[in-house]
PDB file of C-alpha atoms in Angstrom:
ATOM      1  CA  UNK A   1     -10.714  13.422 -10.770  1.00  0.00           C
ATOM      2  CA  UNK A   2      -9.341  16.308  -8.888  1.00  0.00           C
ATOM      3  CA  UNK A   3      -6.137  17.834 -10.421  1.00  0.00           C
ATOM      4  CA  UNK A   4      -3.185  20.068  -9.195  1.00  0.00           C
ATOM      5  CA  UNK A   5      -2.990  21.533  -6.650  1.00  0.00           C
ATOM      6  CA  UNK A   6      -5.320  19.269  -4.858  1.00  0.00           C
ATOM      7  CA  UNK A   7      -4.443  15.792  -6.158  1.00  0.00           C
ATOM      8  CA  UNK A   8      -1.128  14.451  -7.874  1.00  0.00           C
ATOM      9  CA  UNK A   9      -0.013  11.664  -9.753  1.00  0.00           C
ATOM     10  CA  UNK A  10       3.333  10.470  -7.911  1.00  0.00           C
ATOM     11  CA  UNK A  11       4.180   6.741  -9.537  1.00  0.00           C
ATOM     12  CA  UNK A  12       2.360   3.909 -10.336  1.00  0.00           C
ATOM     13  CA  UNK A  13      -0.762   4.439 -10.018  1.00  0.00           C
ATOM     14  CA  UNK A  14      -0.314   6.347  -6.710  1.00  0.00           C
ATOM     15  CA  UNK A  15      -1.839   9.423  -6.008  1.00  0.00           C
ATOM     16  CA  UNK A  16      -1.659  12.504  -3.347  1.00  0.00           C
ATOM     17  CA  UNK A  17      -4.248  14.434  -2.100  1.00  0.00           C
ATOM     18  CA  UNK A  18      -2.780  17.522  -0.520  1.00  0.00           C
ATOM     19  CA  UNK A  19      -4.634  19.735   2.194  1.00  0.00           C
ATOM     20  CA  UNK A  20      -2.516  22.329   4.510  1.00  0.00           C
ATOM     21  CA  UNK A  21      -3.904  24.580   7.584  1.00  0.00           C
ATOM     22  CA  UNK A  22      -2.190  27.103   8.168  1.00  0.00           C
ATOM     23  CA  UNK A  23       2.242  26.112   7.715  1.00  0.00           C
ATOM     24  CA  UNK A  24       1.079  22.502   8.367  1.00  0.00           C
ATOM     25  CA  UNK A  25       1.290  20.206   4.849  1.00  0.00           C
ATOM     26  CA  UNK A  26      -0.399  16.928   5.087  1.00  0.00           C
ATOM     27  CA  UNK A  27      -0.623  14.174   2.407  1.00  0.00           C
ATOM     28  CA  UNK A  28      -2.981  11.044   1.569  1.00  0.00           C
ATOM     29  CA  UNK A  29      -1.921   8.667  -1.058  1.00  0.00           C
ATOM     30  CA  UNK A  30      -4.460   6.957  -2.815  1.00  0.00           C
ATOM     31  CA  UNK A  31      -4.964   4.629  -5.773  1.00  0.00           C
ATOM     32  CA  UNK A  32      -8.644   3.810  -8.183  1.00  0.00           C
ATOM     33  CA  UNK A  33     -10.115   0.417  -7.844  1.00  0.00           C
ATOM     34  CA  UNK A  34     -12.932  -1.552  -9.281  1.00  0.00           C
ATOM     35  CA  UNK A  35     -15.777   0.852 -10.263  1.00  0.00           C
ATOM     36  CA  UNK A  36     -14.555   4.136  -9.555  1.00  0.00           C
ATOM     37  CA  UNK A  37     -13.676   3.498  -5.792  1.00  0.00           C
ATOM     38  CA  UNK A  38     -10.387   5.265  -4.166  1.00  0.00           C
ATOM     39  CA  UNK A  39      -8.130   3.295  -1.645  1.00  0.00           C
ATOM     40  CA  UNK A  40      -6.568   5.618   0.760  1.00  0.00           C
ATOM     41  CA  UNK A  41      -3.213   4.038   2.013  1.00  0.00           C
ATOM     42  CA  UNK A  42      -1.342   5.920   4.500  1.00  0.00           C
ATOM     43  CA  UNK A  43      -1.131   9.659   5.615  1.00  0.00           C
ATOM     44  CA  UNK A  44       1.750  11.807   5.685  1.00  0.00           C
ATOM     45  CA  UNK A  45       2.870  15.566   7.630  1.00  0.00           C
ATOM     46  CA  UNK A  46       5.007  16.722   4.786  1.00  0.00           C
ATOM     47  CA  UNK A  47       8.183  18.047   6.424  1.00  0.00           C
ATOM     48  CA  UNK A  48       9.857  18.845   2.676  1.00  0.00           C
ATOM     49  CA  UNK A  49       8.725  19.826  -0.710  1.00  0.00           C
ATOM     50  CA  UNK A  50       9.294  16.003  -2.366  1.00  0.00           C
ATOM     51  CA  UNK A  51       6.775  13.105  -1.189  1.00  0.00           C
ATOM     52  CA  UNK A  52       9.618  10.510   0.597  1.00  0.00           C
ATOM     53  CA  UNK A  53      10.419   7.745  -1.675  1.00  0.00           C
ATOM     54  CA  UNK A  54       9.917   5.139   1.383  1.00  0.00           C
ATOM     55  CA  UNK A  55       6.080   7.189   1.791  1.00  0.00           C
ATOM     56  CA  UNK A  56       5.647   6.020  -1.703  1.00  0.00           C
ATOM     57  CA  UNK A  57       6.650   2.005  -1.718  1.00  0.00           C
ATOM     58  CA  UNK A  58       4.711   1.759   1.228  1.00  0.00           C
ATOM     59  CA  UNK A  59       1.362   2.933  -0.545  1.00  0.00           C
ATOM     60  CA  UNK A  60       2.637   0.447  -3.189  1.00  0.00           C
ATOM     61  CA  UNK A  61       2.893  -2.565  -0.661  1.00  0.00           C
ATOM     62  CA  UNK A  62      -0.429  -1.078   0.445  1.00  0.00           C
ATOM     63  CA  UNK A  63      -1.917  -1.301  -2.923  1.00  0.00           C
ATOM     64  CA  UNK A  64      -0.217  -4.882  -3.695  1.00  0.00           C
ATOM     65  CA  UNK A  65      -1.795  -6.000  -0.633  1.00  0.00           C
ATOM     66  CA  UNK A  66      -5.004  -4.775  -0.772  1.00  0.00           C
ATOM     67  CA  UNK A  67      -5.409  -6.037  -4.853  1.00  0.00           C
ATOM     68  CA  UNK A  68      -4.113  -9.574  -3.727  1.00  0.00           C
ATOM     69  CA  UNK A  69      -6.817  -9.987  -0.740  1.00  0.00           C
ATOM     70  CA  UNK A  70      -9.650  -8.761  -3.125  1.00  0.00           C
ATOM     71  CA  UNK A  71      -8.219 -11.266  -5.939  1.00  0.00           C
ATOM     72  CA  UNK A  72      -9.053 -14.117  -3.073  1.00  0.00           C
ATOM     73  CA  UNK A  73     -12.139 -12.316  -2.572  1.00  0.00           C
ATOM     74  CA  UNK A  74     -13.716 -11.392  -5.149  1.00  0.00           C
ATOM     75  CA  UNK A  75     -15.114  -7.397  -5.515  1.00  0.00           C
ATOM     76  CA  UNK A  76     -14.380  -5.443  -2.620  1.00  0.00           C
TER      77      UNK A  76
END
């Protein structure tokens, strides 16, 4: 698992992976499934220092999602 300053634990299971070129900071939060596999969720251009609260819930509803489909569905 990549740690700080690549990859942070925001809430929940929900996790950032941080890249920036040059002044431009962009986000993808993520979350572990089944076996070692990441989910990526949604993508962000970080305009200030905190990850928005709304960024996070939708990863969440994302995640929720996602786990309920594969429920009906077996492994994914």
């Amino acid at each position: 698992m990549l740690r700080e300053p690549y990859s942070k634990h925001l809430d929940d299971g929900i996790f950032e992976l941080r890249g920036k070129v040059g002044s431009v900071i962009s986000r993808v939060l993520y979350f572990f499934y089944y076996d070692g596999k990441i989910i990526l969720t949604n993508g962000i251009v970080k305009k200030t220092q905190k990850t928005p609260k709304a960024e996070i819930d939708r990863a969440k509803a994302y995640r929720d999602d996602y786990l309920e489909r594969c429920d009906k569905n077996e492994k994914v």
